Coordinates of C-alpha atoms and ligand atoms in Angstrom, one line a residue:
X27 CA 0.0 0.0 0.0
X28 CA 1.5 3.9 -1.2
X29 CA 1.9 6.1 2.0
X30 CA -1.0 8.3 -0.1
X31 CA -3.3 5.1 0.1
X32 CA -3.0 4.4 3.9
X33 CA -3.4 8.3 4.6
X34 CA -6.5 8.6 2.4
X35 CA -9.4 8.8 4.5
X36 CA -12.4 9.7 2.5
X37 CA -14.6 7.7 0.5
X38 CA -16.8 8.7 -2.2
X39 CA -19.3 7.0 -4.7
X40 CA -17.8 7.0 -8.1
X41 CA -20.3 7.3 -11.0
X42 CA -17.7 6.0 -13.6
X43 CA -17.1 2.5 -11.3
X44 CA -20.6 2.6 -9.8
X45 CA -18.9 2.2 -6.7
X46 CA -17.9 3.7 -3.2
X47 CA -14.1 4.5 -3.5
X48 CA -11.2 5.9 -1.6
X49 CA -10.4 9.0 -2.7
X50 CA -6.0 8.8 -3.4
X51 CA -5.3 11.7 -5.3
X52 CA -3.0 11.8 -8.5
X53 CA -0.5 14.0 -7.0
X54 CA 0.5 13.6 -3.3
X55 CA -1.0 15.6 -0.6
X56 CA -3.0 18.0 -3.2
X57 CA -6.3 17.2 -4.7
X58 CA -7.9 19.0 -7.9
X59 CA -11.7 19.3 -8.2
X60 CA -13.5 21.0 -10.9
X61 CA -17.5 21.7 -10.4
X62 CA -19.9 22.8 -13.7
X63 CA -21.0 26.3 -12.4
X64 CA -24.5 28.4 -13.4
X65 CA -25.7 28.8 -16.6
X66 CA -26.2 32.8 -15.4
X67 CA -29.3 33.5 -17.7
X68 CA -31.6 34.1 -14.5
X69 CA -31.2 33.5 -10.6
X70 CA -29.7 30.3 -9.8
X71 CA -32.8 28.4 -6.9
X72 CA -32.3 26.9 -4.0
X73 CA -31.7 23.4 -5.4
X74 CA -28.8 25.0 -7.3
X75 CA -27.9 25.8 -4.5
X76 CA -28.1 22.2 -2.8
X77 CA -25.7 21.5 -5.5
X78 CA -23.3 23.9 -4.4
X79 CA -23.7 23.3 -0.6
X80 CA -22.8 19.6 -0.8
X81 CA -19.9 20.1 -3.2
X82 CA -18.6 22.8 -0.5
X83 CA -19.3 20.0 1.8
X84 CA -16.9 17.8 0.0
X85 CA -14.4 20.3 -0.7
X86 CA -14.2 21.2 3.5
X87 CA -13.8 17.5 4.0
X88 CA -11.2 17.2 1.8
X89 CA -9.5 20.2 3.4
X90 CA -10.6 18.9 7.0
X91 CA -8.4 15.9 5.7
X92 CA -5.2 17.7 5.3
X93 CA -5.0 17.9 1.7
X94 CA -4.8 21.6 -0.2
X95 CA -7.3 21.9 -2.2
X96 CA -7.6 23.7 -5.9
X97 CA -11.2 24.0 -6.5
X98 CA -12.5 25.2 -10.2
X99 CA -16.2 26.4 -10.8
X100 CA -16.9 27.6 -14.0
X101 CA -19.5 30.5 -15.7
X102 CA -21.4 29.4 -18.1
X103 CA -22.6 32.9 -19.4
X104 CA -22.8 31.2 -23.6
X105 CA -23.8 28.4 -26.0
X106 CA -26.0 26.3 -22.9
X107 CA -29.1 26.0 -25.3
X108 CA -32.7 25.8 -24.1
X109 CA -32.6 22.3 -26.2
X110 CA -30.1 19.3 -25.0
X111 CA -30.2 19.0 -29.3
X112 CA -28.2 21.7 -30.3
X113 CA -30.8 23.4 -32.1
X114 CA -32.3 25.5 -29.5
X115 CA -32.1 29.2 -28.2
X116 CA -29.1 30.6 -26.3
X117 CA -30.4 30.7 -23.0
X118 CA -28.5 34.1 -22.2
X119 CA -29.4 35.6 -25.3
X120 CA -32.9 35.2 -25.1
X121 CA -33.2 36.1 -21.4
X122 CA -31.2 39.2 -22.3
X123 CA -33.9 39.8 -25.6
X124 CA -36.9 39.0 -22.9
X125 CA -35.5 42.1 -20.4
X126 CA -34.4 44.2 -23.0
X127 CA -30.3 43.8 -22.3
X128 CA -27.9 42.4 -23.9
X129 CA -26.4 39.5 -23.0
X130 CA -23.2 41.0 -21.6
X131 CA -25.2 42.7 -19.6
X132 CA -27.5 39.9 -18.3
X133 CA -24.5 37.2 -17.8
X134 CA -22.6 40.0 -16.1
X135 CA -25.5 40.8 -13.6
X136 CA -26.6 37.0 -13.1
X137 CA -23.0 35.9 -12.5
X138 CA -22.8 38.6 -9.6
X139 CA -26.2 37.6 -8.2
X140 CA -24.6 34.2 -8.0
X141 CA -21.9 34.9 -6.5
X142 CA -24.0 37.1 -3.6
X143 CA -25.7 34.1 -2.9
X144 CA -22.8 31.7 -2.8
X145 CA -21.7 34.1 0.0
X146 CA -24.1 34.2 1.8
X147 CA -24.7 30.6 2.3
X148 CA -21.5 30.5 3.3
X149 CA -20.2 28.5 0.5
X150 CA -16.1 28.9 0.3
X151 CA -15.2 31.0 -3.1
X152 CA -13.2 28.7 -5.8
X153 CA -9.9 29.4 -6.4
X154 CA -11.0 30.4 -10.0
X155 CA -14.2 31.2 -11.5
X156 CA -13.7 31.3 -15.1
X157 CA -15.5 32.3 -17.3
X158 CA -16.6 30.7 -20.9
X159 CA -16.6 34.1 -23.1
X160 CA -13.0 34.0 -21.6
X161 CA -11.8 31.2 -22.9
X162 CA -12.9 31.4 -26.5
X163 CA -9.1 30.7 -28.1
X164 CA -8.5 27.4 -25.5
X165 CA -12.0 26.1 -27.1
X166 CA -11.0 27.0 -30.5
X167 CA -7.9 24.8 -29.7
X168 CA -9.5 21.8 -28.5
X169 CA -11.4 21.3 -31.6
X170 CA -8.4 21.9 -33.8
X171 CA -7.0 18.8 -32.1
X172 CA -10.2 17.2 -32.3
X173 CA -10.6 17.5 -35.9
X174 CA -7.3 16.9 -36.6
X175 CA -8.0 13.6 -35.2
X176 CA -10.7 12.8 -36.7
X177 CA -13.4 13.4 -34.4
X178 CA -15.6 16.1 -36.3
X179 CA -17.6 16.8 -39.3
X180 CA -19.6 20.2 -40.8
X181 CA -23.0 20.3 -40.7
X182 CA -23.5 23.0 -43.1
X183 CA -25.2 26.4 -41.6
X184 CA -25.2 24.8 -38.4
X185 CA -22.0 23.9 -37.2
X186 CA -19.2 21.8 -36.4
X187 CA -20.3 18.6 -34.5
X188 CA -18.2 15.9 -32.8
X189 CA -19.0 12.1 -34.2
X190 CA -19.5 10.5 -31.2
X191 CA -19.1 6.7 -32.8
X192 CA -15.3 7.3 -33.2
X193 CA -14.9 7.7 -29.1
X194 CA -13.9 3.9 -28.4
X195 CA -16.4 3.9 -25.0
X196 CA -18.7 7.0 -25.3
X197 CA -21.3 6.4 -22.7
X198 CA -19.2 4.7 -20.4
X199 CA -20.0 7.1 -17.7
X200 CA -23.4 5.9 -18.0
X201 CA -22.5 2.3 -17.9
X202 CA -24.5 2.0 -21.2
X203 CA -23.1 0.6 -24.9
X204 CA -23.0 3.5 -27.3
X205 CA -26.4 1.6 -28.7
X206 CA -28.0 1.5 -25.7
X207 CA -27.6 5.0 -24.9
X208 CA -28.7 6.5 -28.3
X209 CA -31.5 4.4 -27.8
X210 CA -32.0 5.5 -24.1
X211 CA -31.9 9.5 -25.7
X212 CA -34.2 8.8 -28.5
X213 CA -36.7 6.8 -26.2
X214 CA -37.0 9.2 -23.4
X215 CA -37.3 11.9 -26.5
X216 CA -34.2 13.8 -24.3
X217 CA -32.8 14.7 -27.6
X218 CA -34.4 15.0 -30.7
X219 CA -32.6 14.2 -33.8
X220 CA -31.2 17.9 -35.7
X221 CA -31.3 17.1 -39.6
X222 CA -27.5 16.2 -40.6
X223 CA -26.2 15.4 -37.5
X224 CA -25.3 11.1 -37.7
X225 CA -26.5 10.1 -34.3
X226 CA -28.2 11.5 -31.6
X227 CA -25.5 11.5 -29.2
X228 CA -23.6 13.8 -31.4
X229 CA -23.2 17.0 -30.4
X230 CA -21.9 20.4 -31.7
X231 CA -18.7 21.9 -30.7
X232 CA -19.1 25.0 -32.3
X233 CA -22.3 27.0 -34.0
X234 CA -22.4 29.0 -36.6
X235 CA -24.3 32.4 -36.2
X236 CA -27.5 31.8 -37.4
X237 CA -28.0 33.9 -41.2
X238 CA -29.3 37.6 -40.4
X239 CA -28.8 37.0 -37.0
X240 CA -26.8 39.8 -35.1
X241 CA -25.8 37.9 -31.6
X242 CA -24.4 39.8 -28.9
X243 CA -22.1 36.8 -28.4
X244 CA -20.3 35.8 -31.2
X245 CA -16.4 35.0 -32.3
X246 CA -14.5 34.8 -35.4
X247 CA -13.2 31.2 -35.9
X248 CA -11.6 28.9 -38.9
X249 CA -14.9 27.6 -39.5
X250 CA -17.0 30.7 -39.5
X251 CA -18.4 33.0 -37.0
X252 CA -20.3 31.8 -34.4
X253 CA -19.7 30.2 -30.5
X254 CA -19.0 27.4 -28.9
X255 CA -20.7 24.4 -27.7
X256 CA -22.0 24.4 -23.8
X257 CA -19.8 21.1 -23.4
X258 CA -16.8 22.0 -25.3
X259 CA -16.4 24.7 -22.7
X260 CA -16.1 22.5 -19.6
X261 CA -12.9 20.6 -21.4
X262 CA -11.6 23.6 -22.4
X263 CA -11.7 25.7 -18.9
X264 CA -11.0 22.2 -16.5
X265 CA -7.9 20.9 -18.4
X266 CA -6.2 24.7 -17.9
X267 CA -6.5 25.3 -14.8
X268 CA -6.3 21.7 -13.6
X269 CA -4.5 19.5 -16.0
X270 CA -5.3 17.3 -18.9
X271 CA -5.6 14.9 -15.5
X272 CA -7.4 15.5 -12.5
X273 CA -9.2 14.0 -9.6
X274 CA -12.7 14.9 -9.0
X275 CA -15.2 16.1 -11.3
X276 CA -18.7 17.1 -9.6
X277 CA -22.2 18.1 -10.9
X278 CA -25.9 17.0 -10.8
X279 CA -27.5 14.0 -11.6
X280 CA -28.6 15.3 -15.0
X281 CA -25.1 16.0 -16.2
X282 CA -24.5 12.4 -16.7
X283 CA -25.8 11.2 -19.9
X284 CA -25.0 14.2 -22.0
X285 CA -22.8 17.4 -20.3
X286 CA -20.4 14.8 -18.5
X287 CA -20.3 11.9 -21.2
X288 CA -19.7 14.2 -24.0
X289 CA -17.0 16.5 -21.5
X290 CA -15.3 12.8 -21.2
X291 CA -15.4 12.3 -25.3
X292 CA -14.0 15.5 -26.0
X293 CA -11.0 15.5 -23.4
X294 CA -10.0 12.0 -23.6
X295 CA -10.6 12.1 -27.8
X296 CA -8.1 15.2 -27.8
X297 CA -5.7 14.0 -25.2
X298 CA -5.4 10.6 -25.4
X299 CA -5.6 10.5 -21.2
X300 CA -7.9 9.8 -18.4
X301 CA -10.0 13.1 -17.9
X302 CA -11.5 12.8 -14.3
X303 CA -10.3 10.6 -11.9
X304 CA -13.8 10.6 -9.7
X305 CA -17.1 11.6 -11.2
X306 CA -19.8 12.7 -8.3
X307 CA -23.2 13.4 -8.9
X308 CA -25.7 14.8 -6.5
X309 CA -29.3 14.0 -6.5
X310 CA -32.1 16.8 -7.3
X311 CA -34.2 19.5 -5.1
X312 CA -37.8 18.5 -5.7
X313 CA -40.8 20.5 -5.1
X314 CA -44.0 17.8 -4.7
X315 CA -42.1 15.2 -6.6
X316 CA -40.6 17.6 -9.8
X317 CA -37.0 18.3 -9.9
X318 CA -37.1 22.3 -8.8
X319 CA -36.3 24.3 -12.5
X320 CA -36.4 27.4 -13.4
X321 CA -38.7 26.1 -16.5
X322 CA -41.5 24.6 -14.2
X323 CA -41.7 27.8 -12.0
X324 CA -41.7 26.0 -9.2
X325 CA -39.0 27.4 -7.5
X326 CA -38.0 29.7 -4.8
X327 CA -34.5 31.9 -4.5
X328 CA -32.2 32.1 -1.7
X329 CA -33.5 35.7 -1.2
X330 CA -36.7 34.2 -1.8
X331 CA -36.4 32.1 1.5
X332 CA -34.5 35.1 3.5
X333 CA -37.8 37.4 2.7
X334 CA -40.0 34.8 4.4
X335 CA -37.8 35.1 7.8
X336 CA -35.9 32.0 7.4
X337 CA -31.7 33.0 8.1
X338 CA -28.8 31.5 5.5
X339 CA -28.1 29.2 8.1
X340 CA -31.0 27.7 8.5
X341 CA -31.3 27.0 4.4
X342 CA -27.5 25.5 4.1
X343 CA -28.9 23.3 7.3
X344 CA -31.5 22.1 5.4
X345 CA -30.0 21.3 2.1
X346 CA -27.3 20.0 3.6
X347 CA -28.7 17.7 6.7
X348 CA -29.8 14.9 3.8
X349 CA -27.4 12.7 1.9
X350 CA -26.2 14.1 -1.3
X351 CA -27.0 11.2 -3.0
X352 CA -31.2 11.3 -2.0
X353 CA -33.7 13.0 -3.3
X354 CA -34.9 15.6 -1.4
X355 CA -38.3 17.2 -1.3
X356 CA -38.4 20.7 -0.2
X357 CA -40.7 22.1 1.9
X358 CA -40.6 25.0 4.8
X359 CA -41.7 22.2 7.4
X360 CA -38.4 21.4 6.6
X361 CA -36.8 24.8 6.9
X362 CA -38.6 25.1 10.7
X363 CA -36.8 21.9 11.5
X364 CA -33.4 23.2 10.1
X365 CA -34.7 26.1 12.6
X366 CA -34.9 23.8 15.4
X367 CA -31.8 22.0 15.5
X368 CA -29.9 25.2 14.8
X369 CA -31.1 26.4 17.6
X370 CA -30.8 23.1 19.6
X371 CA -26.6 23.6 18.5
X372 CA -26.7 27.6 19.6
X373 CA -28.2 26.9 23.0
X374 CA -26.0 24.4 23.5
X375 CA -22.6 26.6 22.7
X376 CA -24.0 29.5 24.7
X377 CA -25.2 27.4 27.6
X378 CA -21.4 26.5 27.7
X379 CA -20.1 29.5 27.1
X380 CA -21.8 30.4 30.3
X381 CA -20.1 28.3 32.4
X382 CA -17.6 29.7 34.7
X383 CA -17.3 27.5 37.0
X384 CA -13.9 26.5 37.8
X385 CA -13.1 22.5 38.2
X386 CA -11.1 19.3 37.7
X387 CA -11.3 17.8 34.1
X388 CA -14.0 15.5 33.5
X389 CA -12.5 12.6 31.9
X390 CA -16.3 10.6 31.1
X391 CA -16.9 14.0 29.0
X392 CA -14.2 14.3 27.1
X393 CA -14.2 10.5 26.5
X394 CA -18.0 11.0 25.3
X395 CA -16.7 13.9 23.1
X396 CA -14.1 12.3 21.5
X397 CA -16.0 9.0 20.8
X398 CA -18.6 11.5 19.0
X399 CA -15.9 13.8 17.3
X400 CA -15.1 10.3 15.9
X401 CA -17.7 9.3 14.3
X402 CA -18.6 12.5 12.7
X403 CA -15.6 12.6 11.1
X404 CA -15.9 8.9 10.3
X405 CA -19.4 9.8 8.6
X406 CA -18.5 12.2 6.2
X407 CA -15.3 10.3 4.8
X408 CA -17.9 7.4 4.6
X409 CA -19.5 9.2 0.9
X410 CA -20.4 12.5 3.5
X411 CA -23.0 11.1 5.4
X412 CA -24.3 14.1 6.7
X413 CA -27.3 12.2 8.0
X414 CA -25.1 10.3 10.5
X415 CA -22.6 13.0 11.0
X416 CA -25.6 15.0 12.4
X417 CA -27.2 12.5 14.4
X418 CA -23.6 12.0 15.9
X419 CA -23.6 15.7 16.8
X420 CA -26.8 15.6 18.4
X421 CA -26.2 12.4 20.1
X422 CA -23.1 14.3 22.3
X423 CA -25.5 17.6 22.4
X424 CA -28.2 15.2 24.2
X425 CA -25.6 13.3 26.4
X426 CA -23.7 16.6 27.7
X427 CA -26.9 18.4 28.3
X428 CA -27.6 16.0 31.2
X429 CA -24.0 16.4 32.8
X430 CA -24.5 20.4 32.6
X431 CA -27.9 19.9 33.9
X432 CA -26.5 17.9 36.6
X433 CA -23.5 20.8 37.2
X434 CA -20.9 18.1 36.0
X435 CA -19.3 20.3 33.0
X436 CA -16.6 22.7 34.4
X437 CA -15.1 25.7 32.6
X438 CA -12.4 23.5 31.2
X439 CA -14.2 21.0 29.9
X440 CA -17.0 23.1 28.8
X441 CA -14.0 25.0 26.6
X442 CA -13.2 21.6 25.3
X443 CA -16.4 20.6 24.0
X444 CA -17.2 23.8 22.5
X445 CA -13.4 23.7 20.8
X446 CA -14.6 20.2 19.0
X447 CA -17.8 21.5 18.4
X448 CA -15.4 24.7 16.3
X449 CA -13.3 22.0 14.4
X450 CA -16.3 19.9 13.2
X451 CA -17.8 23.1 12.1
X452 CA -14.7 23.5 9.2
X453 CA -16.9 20.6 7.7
X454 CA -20.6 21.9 8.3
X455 CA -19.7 26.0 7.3
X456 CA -22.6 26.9 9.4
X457 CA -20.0 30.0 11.4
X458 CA -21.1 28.3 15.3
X459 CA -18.5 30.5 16.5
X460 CA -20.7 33.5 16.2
X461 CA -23.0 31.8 19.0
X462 CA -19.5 31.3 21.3
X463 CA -19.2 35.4 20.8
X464 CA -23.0 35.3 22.5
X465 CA -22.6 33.1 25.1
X466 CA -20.8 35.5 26.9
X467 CA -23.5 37.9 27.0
X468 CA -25.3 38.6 30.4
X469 CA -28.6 37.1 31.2
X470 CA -30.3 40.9 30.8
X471 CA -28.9 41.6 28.0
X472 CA -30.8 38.7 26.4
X473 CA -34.1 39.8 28.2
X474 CA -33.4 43.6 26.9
X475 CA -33.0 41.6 23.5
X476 CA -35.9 39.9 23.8
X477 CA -37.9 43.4 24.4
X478 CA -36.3 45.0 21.5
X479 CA -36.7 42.5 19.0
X480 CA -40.6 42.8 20.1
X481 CA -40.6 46.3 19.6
X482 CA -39.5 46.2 16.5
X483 CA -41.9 43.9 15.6
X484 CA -44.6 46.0 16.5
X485 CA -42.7 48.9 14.7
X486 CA -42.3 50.7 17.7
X487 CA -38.6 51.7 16.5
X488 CA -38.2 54.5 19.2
X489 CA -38.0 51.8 22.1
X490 CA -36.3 49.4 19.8
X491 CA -33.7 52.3 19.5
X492 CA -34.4 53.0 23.0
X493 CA -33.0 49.8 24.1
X494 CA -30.1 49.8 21.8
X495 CA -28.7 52.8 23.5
X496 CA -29.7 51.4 27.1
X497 CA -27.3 47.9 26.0
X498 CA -24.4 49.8 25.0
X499 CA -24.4 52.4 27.6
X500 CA -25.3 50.4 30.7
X501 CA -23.8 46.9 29.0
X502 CA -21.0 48.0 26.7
X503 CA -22.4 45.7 23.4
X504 CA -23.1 46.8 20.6
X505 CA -26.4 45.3 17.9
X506 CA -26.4 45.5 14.7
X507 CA -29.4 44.5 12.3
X508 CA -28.6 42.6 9.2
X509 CA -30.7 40.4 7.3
X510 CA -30.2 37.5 9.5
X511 CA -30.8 38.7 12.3
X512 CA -29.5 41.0 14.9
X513 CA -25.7 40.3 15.7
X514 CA -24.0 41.2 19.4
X515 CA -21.0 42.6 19.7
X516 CA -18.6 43.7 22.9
X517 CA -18.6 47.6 22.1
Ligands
AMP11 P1 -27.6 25.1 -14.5 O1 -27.4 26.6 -14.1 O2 -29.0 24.8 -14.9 O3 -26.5 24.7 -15.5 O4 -27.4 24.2 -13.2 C1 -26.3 24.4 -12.2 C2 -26.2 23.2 -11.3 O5 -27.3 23.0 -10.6 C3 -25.9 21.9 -12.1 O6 -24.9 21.2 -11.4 C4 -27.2 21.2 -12.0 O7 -27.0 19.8 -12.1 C5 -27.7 21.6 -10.7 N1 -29.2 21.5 -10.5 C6 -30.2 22.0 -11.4 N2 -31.4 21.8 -10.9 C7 -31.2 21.2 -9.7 C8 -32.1 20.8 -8.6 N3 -33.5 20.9 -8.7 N4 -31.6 20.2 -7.5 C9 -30.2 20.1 -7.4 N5 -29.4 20.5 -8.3 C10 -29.8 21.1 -9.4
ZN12 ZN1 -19.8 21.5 -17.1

């Protein structure tokens, strides 16, 4: 066994093998992961979103781990048509027609809206966010090797489209036969077939500007002007920043039988090399048993769910508490849940917090710690099993409310637990420290809190203010109102 195999820790369900795998990176110690981005046309949803949450997941694990990290999430702001069959609308430029911009405008605005939201769900930035108008030339590259290989033929005032029967195991990502997928795409009517094109799993690399067509997108190229292909861009942006090789490759469920396979026939056709090392695929967001889309208009936005009273925390709880690999059915009975156990975790840290009494270390709670701490981390190496991770968490958060209840938890040991608490928080990204920071906050305070927040409520913003100025004078902490809720500061 390598030294990288016996340190490897974490386990993840490979869609290529069909099979749970340990994850041993290509190059020691270092571990590349690339992660389709938004299609920024319109506001990205909350099951986007639950995308976005449990690849963040992975990526803290991975860091949690010990390895560094280089995380890639692209911006698809051209060529993702409204039809998997190449024949479509842009979906940027006909958002951009619908509100009267242009599509610069739209993508740009979207992409930032996106990014706003990533933020505040406390989803870690990616070390680069590139961009597909960006990276025009590295397309235009990729299909030069392609077709110098082989891979391509014209279809005349349509484009240039890659023959998928010439990739020795298109479809293997599917665990289909090249047959049985074509068949699978026709079947389901996924793809219909556009005229000229010589099976349905082909797919185009690069379009031609349609014929007195003015796009606001559009490049000069060998072929003719036009832009490229949703797919091609993937390839093209991945293999720069991470390699012709990496390690992980994320995305939904969807991306499987065409965005992923064809990413797969593309890289390997042009490079001769494994692309991805791990594929993972997360299941969808449904709303009363349909897959949340911006198409059905069944979906709500992260400001959407901040509106209705609900804080960011409380939505990356809930997308994240079930297993990546599940459905999951959104509903706000769920979101009151995520309430509830958020607030079971911030009682317990500021309950802690509060202790000051001084007193030997406990060994039977720090035992009872540990052996939770333990199995967390044990849960999401094991294909992040948030499900068990959490009921591991709450497990300890039962047991150790009954010691301080019976005045066993001293000020050391109550620093410990709140300490393991803080590490297993570099996983869940939900910033528990900020209740630590209130625990320390005198019992009126919280009642003169309670009063204000009721003022306010009935608008009654003189006492609110009223109250303010009594904390900080008499107190010394300071409030401030944001959209999740007032935060407490020592002044
Ligand atoms: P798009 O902007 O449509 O390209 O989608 C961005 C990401 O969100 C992709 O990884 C999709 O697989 C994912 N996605 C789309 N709809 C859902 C959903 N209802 N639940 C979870 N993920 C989704
Ligand atoms: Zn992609």
């Amino acid at each position: 066994m390598t030294a990288e195999k016996k340190n490897a820790r974490l386990k993840i369900f490979n869609t290529m093998t069909r099979r749970k795998q340990l994850v041993v990176p290509i190059e020691s110690g270092s571990v590349r992961m690339y992660c389709c981005g938004p299609t920024v046309y319109d506001y990205q949803h909350i099951g986007n979103m639950r995308t976005y949450v449990w690849q963040d997941v992975l990526r803290r694990t991975l860091e949690f781990d010990g390895y560094k990290v280089k995380h890639v999430r692209n911006i698809t702001d051209v060529g993702h048509l409204t039809s998997q069959a190449d024949s479509g609308q842009d979906k940027v430029e006909e958002s951009a027609k619908k509100r009267h911009k242009t599509a610069w405008e739209i993508s740009e605005m979207f992409m930032n809206i996106f990014f706003d939201d990533t933020e505040t769900l406390n989803i870690l930035p990616p070390h680069v966010s590139p961009r597909a108008t960006q990276h025009i030339k590295e397309m235009l590259e990729l299909i030069k090797k392609l077709e110098e290989k082989g891979y391509t033929y014209v279809i005349e005032k349509d484009g240039i489209y890659y023959d998928t029967s010439k990739f020795k195991h298109y479809g293997k990502l599917t665990g289909m036969s090249f047959d049985e997928l074509n068949k699978y795409l026709k079947g389901g009517a996924r793809v219909e077939l556009v005229p000229g094109k010589k099976h349905i799993t082909d797919f185009a690399l690069w379009k031609f500007s349609p014929e007195n067509v003015k796009r606001d997108m559009e490049w000069d190229s060998p072929y003719g002007k036009g832009f490229p292909g949703w797919h091609i861009e993937c390839s093209a942006m991945s293999m720069k920043y991470l390699g012709e090789s990496f390690d992980i490759h994320c995305g939904g469920v969807d991306h499987i039988p065409i965005h992923h396979t064809n990413e797969i026939a593309q890289s390997e056709g042009a490079t001769g090399k494994r692309f991805a090392k791990y594929w993972v695929h997360g299941e969808f967001l449904e709303v009363d048993g349909k897959k949340m889309s911006k198409s059905l208009g069944n979906f709500y936005t992260v400001d959407d769910i901040i509106k209705k009273g609900y804080s960011w925390r409380e939505l990356r709880y809930a997308l994240m508490a079930a297993h990546y690999r599940s459905l999951l059915n959104f509903t706000f009975k769920a979101l009151d849940a995520a309430r509830g156990s958020i607030e079971r975790i911030a009682e317990f840290i500021r309950n802690l917090s509060n202790i000051t009494e001084e007193g030997p270390e406990n060994k039977g709670i720090r035992k009872i710690v540990d052996s939770a701490f333990g199995r967390f981390v044990g849960a999401v190496n094991d294909d992040l099993n948030m499900p068990k991770a959490l009921a591991e968490l709450f497990g300890m958060i039962s047991k150790i409310n009954k010691e301080i209840e019976k005045g066993a938890v001293k000020k050391d040991d109550a620093k410990y637990i709140i300490d393991a608490v803080l590490v297993l928080d570099r996983i869940l990204g939900l910033k528990l420290e900020e209740f630590a920071k209130q625990g320390v906050v005198p019992e009126e305070v919280m009642k003169l809190l309670e009063e204000r927040r009721k003022a306010r409520e009935e608008r009654n913003f003189e006492l609110a203010d009223r109250i303010r100025k009594r904390i900080r004078d008499e107190y010394g902490f300071i409030i401030e109102d944001t959209k999740n809720g007032e935060v407490i500061k020592k002044a």
